[in-house]
XYZ file of C-alpha atoms in Angstrom:
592
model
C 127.189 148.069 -52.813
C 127.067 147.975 -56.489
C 128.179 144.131 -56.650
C 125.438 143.438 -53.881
C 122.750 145.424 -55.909
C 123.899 143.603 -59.269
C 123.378 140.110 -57.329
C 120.033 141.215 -56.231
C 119.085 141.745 -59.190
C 120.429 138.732 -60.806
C 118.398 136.760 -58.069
C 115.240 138.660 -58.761
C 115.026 137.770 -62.407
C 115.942 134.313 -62.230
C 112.777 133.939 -59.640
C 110.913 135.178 -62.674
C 109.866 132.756 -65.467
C 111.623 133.396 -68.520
C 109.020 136.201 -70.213
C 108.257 133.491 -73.217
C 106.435 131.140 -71.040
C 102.790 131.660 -71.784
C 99.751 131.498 -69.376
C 97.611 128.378 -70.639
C 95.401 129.016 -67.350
C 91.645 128.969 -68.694
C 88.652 126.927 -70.047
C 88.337 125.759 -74.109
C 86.041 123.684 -75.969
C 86.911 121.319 -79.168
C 87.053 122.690 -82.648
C 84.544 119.913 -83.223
C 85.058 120.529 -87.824
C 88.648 118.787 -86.804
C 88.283 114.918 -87.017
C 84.631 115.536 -86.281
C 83.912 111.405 -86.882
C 86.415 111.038 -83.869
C 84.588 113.656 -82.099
C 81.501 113.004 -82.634
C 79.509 109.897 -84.044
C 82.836 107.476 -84.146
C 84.931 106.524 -87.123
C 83.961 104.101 -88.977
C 84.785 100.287 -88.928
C 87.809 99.362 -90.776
C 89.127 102.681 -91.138
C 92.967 102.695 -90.363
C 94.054 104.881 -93.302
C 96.857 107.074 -92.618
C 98.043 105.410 -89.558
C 101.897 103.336 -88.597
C 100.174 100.790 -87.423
C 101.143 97.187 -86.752
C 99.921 93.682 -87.939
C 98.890 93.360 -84.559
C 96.822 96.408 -83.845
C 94.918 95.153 -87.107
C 94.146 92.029 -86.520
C 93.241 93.001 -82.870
C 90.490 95.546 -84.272
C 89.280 93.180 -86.803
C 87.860 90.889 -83.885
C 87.255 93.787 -81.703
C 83.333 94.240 -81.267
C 81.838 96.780 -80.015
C 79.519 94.398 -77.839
C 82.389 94.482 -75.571
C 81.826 97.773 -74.127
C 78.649 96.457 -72.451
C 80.895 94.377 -70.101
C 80.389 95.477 -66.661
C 84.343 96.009 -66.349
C 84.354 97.769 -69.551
C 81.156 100.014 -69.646
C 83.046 102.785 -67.711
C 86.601 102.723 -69.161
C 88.083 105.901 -70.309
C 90.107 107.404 -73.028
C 93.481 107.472 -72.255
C 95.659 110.525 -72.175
C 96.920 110.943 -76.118
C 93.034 110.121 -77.221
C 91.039 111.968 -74.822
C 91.331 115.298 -76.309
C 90.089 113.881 -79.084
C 86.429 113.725 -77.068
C 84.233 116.146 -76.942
C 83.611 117.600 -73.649
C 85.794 120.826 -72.547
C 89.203 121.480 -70.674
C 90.104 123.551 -67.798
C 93.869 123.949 -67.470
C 94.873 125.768 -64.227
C 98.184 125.802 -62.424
C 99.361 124.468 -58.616
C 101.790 126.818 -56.955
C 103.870 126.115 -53.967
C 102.993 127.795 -51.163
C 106.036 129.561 -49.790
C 108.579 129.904 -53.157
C 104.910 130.639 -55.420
C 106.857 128.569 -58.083
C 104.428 126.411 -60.003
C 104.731 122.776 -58.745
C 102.157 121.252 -61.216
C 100.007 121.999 -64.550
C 96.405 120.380 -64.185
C 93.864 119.560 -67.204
C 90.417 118.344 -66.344
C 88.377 116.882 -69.176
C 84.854 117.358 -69.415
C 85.292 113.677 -71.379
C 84.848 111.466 -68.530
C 85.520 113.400 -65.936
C 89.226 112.964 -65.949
C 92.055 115.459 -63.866
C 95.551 114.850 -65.168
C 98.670 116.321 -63.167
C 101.361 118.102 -65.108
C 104.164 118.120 -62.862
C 107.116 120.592 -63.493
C 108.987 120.464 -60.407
C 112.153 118.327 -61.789
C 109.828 114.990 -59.971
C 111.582 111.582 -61.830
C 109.110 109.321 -63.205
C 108.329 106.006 -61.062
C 109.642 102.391 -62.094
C 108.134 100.681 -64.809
C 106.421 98.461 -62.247
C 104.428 101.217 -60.686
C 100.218 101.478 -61.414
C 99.463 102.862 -64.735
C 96.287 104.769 -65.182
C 94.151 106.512 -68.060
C 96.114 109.774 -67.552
C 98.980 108.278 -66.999
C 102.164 110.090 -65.140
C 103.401 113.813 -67.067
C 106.492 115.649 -66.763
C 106.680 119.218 -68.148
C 109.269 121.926 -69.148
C 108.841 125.118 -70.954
C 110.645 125.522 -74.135
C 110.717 128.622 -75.025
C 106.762 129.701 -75.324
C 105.898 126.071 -76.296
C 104.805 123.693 -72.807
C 106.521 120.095 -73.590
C 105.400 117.108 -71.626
C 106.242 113.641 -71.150
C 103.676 110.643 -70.017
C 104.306 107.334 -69.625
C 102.750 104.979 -67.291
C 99.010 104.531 -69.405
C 96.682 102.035 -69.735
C 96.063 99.995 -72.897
C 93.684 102.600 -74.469
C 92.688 103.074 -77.874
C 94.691 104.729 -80.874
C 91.374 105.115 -82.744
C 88.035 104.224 -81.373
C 86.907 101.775 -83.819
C 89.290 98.638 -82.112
C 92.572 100.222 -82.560
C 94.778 99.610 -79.561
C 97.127 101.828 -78.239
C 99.299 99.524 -75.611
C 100.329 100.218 -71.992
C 103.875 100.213 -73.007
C 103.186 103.391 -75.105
C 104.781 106.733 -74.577
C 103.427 110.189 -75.390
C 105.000 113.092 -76.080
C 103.058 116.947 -76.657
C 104.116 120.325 -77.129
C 101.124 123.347 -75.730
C 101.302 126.500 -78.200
C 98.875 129.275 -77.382
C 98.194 131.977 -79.883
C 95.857 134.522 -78.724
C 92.587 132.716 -77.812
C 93.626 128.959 -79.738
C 95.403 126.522 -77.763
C 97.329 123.925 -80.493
C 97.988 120.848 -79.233
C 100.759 118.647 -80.660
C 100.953 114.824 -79.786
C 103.266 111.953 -80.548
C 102.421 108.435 -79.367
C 104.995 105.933 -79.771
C 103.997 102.250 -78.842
C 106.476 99.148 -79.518
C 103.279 96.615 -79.812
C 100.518 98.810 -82.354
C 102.523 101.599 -83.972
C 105.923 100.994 -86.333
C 106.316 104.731 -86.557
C 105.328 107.632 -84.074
C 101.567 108.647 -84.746
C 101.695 112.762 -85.212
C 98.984 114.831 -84.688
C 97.482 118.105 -83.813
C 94.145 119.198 -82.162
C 92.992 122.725 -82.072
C 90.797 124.635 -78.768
C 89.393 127.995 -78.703
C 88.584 129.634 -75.179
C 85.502 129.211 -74.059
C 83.985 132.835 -72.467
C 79.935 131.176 -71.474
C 80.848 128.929 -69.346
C 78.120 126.789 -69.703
C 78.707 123.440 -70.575
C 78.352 120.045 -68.388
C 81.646 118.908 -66.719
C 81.015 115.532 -64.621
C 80.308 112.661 -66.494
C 79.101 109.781 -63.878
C 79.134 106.570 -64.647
C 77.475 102.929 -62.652
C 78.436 99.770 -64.370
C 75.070 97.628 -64.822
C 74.144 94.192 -66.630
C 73.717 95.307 -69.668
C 73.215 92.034 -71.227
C 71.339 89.648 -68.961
C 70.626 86.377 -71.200
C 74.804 86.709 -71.612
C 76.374 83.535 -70.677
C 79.009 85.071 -67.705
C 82.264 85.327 -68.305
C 81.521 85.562 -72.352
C 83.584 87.814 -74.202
C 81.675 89.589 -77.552
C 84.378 89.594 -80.310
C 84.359 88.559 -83.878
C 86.523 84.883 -85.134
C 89.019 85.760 -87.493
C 87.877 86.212 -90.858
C 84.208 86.489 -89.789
C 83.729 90.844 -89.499
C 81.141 91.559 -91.945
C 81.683 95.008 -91.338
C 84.732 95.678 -92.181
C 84.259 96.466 -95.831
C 81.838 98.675 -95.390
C 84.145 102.003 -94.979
C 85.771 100.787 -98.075
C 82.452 99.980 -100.020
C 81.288 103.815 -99.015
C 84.235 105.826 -99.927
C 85.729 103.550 -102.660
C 89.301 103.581 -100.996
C 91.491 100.615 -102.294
C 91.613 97.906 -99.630
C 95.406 98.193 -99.091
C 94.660 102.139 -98.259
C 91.979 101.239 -95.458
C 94.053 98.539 -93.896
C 96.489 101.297 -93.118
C 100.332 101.350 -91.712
C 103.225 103.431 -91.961
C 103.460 103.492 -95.436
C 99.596 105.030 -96.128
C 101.022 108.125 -94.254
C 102.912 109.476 -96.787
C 102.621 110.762 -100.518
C 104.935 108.574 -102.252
C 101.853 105.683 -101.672
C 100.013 107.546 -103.782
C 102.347 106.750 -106.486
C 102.695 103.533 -105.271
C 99.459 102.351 -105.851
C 99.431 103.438 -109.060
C 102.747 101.780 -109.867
C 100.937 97.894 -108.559
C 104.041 98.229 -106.338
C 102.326 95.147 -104.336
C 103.470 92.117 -102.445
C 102.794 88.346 -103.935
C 99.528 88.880 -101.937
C 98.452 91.451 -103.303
C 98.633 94.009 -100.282
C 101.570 96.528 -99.992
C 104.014 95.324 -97.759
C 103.641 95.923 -94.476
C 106.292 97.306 -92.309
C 107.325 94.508 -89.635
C 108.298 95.396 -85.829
C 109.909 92.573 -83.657
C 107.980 91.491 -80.807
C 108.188 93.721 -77.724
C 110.038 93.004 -74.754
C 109.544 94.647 -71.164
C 112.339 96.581 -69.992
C 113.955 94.325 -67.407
C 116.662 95.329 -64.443
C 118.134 93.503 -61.595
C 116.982 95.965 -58.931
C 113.985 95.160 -56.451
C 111.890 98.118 -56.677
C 109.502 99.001 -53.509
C 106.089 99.983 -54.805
C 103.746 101.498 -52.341
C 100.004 100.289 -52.132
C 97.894 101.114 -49.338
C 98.821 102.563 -45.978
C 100.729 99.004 -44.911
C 100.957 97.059 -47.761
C 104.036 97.194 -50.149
C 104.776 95.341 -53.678
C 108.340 94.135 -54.278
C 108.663 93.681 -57.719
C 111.622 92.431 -59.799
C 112.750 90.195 -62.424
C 112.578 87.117 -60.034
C 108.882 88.236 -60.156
C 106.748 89.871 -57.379
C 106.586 89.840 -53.632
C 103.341 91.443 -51.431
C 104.406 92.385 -48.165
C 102.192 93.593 -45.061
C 103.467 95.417 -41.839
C 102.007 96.247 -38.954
C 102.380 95.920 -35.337
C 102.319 91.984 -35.232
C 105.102 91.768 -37.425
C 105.575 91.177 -41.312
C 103.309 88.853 -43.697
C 104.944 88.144 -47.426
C 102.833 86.803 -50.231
C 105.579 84.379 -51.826
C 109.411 85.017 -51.740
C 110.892 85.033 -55.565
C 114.055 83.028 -56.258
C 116.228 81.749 -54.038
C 118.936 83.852 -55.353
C 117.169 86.968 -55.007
C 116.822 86.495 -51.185
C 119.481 88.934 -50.061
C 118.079 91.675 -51.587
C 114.162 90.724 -50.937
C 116.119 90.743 -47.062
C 117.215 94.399 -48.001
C 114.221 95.828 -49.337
C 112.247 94.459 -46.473
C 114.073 96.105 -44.118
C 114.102 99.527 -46.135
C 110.049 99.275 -44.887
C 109.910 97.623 -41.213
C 112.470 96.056 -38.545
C 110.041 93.960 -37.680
C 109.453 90.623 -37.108
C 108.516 88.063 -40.392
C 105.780 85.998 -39.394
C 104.308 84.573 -41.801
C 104.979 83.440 -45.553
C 102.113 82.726 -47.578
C 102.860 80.781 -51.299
C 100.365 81.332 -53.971
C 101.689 78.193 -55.763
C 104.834 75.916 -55.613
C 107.255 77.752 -58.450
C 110.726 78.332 -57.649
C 110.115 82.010 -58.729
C 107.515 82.226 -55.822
C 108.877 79.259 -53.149
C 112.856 79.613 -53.822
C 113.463 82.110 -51.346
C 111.255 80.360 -48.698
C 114.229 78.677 -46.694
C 116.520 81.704 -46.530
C 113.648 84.095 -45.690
C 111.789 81.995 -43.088
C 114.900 81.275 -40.976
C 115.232 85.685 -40.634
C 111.413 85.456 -38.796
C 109.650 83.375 -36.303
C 106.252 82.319 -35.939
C 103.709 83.869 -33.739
C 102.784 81.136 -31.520
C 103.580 77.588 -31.709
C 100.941 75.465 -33.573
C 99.106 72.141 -31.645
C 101.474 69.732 -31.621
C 104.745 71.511 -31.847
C 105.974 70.941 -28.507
C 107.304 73.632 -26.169
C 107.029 77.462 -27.021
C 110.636 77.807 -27.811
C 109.630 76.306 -31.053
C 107.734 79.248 -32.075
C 111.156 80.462 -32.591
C 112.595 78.413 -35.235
C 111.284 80.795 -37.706
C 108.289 81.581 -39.476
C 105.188 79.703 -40.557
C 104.637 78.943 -44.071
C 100.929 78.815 -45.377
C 100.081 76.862 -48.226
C 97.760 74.985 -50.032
C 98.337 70.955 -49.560
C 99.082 70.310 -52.941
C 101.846 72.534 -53.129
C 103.174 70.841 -50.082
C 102.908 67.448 -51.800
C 104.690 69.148 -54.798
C 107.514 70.446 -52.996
C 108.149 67.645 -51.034
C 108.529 63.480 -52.444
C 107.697 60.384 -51.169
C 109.585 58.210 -48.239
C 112.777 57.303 -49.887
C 113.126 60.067 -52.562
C 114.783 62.932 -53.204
C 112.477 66.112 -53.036
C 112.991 69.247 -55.387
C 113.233 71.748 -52.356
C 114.505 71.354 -49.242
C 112.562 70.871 -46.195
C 113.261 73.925 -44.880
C 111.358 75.759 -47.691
C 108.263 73.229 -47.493
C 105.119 74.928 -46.164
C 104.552 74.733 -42.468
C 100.950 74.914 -42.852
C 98.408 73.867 -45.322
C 94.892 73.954 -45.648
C 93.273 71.433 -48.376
C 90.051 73.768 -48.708
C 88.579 76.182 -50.402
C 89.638 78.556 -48.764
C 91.852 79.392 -45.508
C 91.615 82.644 -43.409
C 94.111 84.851 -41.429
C 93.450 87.908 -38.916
C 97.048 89.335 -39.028
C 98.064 93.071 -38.383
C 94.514 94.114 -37.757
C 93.722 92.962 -40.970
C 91.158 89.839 -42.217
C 93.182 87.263 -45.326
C 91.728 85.021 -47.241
C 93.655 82.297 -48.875
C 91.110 81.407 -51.732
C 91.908 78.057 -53.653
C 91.705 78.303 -57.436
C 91.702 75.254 -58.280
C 92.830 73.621 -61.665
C 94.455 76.306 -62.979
C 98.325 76.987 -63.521
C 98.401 74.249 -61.299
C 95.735 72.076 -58.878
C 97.509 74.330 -56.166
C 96.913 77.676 -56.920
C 95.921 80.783 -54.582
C 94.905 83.898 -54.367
C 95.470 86.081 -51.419
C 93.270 88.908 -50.520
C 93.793 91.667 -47.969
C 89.701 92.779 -47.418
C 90.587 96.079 -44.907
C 93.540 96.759 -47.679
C 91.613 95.739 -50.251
C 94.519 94.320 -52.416
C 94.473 91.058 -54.067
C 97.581 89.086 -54.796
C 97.122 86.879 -57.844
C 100.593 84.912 -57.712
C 100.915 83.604 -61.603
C 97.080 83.100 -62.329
C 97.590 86.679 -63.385
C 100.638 88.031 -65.011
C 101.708 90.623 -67.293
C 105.460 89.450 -68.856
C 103.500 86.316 -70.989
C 100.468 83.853 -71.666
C 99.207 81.650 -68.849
C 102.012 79.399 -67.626
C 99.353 75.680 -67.528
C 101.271 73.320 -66.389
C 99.242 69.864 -67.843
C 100.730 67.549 -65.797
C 100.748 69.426 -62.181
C 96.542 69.588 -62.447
C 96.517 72.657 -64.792
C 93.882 73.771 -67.574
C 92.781 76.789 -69.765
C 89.072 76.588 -68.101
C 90.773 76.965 -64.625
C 92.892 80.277 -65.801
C 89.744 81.980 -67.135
C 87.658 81.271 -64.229
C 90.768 82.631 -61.974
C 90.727 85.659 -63.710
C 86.444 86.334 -63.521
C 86.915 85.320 -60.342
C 89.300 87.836 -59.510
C 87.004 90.685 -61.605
C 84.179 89.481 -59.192
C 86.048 90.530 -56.025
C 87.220 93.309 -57.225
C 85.721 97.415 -57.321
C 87.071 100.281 -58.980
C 87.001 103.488 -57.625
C 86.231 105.711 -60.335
C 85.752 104.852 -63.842
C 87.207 101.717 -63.961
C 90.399 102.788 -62.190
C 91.839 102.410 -58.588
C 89.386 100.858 -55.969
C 90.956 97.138 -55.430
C 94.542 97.154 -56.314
C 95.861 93.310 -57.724
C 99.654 92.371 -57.302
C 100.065 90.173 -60.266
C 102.796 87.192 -60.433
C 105.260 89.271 -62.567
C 104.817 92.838 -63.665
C 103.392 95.819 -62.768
C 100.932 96.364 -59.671
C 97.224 96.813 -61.444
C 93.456 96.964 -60.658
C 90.309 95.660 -62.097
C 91.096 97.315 -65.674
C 94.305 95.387 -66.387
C 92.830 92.110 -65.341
C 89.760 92.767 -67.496
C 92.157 92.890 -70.636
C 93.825 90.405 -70.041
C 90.666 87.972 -69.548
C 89.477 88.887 -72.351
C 92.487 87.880 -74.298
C 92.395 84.380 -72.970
C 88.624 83.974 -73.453
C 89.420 85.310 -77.141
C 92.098 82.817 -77.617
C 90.144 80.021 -76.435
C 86.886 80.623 -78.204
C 89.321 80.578 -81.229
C 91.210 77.390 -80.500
C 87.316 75.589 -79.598
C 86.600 76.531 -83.478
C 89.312 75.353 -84.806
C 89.221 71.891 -82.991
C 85.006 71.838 -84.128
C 86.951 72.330 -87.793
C 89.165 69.179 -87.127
C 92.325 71.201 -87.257
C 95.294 69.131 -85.716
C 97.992 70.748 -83.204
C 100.229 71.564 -85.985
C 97.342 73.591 -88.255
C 96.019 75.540 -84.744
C 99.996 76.545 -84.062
C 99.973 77.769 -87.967
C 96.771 79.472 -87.798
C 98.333 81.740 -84.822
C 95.544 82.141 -82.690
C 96.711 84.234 -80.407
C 99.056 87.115 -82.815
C 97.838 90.328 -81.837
C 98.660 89.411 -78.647
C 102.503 88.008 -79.590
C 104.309 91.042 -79.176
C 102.659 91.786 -75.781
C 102.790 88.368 -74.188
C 105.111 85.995 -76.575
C 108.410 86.768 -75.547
C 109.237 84.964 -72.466
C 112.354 83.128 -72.590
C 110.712 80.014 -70.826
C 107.312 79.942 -71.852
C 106.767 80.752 -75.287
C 103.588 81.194 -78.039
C 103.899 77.841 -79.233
C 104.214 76.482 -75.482
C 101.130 78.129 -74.318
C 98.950 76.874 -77.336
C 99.940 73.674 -76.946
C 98.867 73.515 -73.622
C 95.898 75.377 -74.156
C 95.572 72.515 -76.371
C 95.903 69.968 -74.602
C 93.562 71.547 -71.868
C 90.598 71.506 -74.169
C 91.110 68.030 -75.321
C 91.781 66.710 -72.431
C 89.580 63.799 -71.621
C 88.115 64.120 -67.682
């Protein structure tokens, strides 16, 4: 009886949190006399003192202009997680219990600041794959350490590390540690980004609990034009070397230049000394710490990403793969690399035993045709087309919808030897702007872009689903692929891409609503294609003022047009910076 009682008893307490953990459960407000110009009225232009950040992030907010937050897809962006605190509306933290075991599942913070609910989770849940949608709150782990509440988010947005143009990329990772003493809730953060930071950024932020309980906590928010006379599709941002203002936060609190540039070394004491030494480079600026350029963590394994209710992303290093189920059968949007067929085969079948039907190719790259051949000859079609002879046709496998010029670049002329083999060519093409498909209960539309990687390229959108495949007009590994030669032009990216932003509707504050499959990388929505439109709008406005200065292809490849963006998109093994200017080049030179 004794052993039995002792048991018991062991049971008991270990069903009891460990009596350190503390109960953050309440409301606070901002200790606003902490960083009040990030609180309040905004710091100030060209202040990056104190912070590890990169030549990248610099340069990126010394074109930034504020001008851009009157975009329609910008005007309701939030701050992401590590920043948000920094605004000034309250938090409510409150916790989620299970219902039968009463252990807490979850830790929730809502932020007066835009509205936002972020989801603590501290039932043992593993994070997603790095393809999986990011989002301004990003996805939190938690554990109690002692009386200190750790978490772990990855999975943000590109947000800001300071909101005067400082960018905090969505490959950052964030790391806090909750300390409540009495009535203050301490807040400790660590950001570390491969792209804008060369060290971790450290700080703390301070909340008291709030006992009136009368502050405003919804913060709604309607995208309008802002800016009617603005040409569409225009992009406010400042040429390089052409910010008036950012010597004005210098000129006002007489900080040496070097100081208000920031980076890693402004953080600490010993610059001090430094300055005073003239320990300087040979141009005159202390020298900056250097990062390589980031690359995306990469695997071999096909990862199923859920959607909507019956549409599925496979994503992978052969790129990405949109598949549709229903009672009909199976619909893929492109079919990677040949080589990666077996496995597309097994992750396919990990969602439905159906039937494939139909194969739809955004454009005529092995990375999205290769597997056609071994995928189509699994399926079979759902009716035979005019002209095909008897119905036992139908079952030579399924149909493959394309737009003609991708047929005509896939196949060769009478007597020569095409690059893929017939089995792989497209079934079905429409020459078009558009095609349309009633499949699985569900209205497609195969809109032409044309002009743009290619003269063949597509978009696919799934209205009911309301998910838009992009195929490579869109991707989040590198630059544009153009491809001069196959039809291709700078113009015909951009206008993709606005395109694209024109179909699609967030949800809520710039976030959810129509979901967009890119070519390669990680499934996104209107945000994500928003930043990266206005990179390629930015790089082109800068590449049309160079030409108007009579720079030659050499000088424009020197002048590095596009560097803040290098260590996000440069670092493809087959299409690099100097590739993509080139072209880019080319495209706006090109005679018509």
């Amino acid at each position: 009886m004794r052993r039995v009682l002792v048991l018991l008893s062991q049971a008991l307490l270990a069903a009891v949190p460990a009596l350190a953990q503390q109960d953050l459960t309440g409301e606070y407000i901002s200790m606003f006399h902490e960083d009040q110009p990030e609180r309040i009225p905004g710091p100030a232009l060209g202040d990056y003192l104190g912070l590890p950040i990169s030549d990248a992030a610099r340069a990126y907010a010394e074109a930034w202009d504020a001008s851009r937050m009157t975009l329609k897809e910008h005007q309701c962006m939030v701050h992401v997680a590590p920043y948000i605190f920094r605004g000034p509306g309250p938090v409510r933290i409150w916790q989620e219990k299970d219902q039968e075991t009463q252990e807490v599942t979850a830790i929730k913070i809502y932020h007066g600041t835009y509205q936002q609910t972020r989801t603590v989770w501290m039932d043992g849940r593993p994070h997603p794959p790095e393809s999986a949608l990011h989002t301004w709150m990003g996805f939190s782990t938690g554990k109690w350490e002692g009386d200190t509440l750790t978490v772990y988010t990855t999975h943000m947005k590109q947000g800001w590390l300071r909101r005067n143009g400082l960018p905090e990329s969505d490959r950052a990772t964030l790391t806090e540690h909750f300390i409540k003493h009495g009535d203050i809730l301490t807040r400790m953060s660590m950001i570390t980004d491969p792209v804008y930071l060369t060290e971790p950024l450290v700080k703390t932020d301070d909340f008291i609990r709030n006992t009136h309980l009368d502050v405003n906590w919804i913060w709604p928010c309607e995208p309008v034009e802002e800016v009617v006379t603005r040409a569409k599709g225009a992009v406010p941002h400042y040429l390089p070397g052409t910010n008036a203002f950012l010597k004005e936060f210098q000129e006002t609190v007489h900080v040496p230049e070097t100081a208000q540039r920031g980076g890693a070394q402004t953080m600490y004491p010993e610059f001090k000394t430094m300055l005073v030494a003239g320990v300087r480079t040979a141009s005159g600026a202390v020298q900056p710490v250097r990062i390589q350029q980031s690359q995306i963590a990469t695997d071999s394994e096909i990862h199923v990403i859920p959607v909507r209710e019956n549409i599925y992303v496979l994503t992978g290093p052969g790129g990405n793969v949109t598949v549709q189920v229903g009672r009909q059968g199976i619909l893929l949007v492109d079919t990677m690399s040949g080589e990666s067929s077996g496995r597309v085969l097994a992750a396919i079948a990990k969602i439905s035993s159906a039937s494939l039907r139909y194969i739809i190719n955004t454009q005529s790259g092995p990375d999205h045709t290769g597997g056609n051949a071994a995928l189509r000859k699994t399926g079979r079609m759902v009716f035979a087309g005019p002209g095909a002879g008897a119905l036992t046709d139908a079952a030579e496998g399924a149909a493959i919808i394309a737009h003609g010029e991708v047929l005509k670049r896939m196949s060769a002329p009478t007597g020569q030897q095409s690059l893929m083999p017939a089995a792989a060519w497209p079934t079905e093409t429409f020459f078009g702007d558009e095609h349309d498909l009633y499949f699985n209960g569900e209205s497609i539309q195969i809109l032409h872009q044309p002009s743009a990687n290619t003269d063949g390229d597509s978009i696919v959108y799934f209205r009911r689903s309301d998910v838009i495949s992009t195929g490579d007009l869109f991707v989040l590994n590198s630059f544009p692929m153009i491809d001069i030669e196959k039809g291709g032009s700078l113009q015909g990216i951009i206008d993709a891409l606005n395109r694209v932003l024109d179909i699609a509707i967030p949800e809520f504050n710039e976030e959810g609503g129509t979901l967009i499959v890119p070519g390669h990388g990680r499934l996104c929505d209107e945000a994500d294609v928003a930043e990266y439109r206005d990179m390629v709008t930015i790089i082109r406005d800068r590449i049309e003022a160079m030409l108007k200065k009579g720079m030659s292809l050499a000088e424009i490849k020197a002048a590095r047009p596009a560097f803040e963006y290098e260590p996000l998109y440069g670092s493809t093994p087959n299409w690099s910076t100097d590739q993509f200017i080139e072209a880019a080049y080319k495209s706006l030179t090109r005679k018509n």
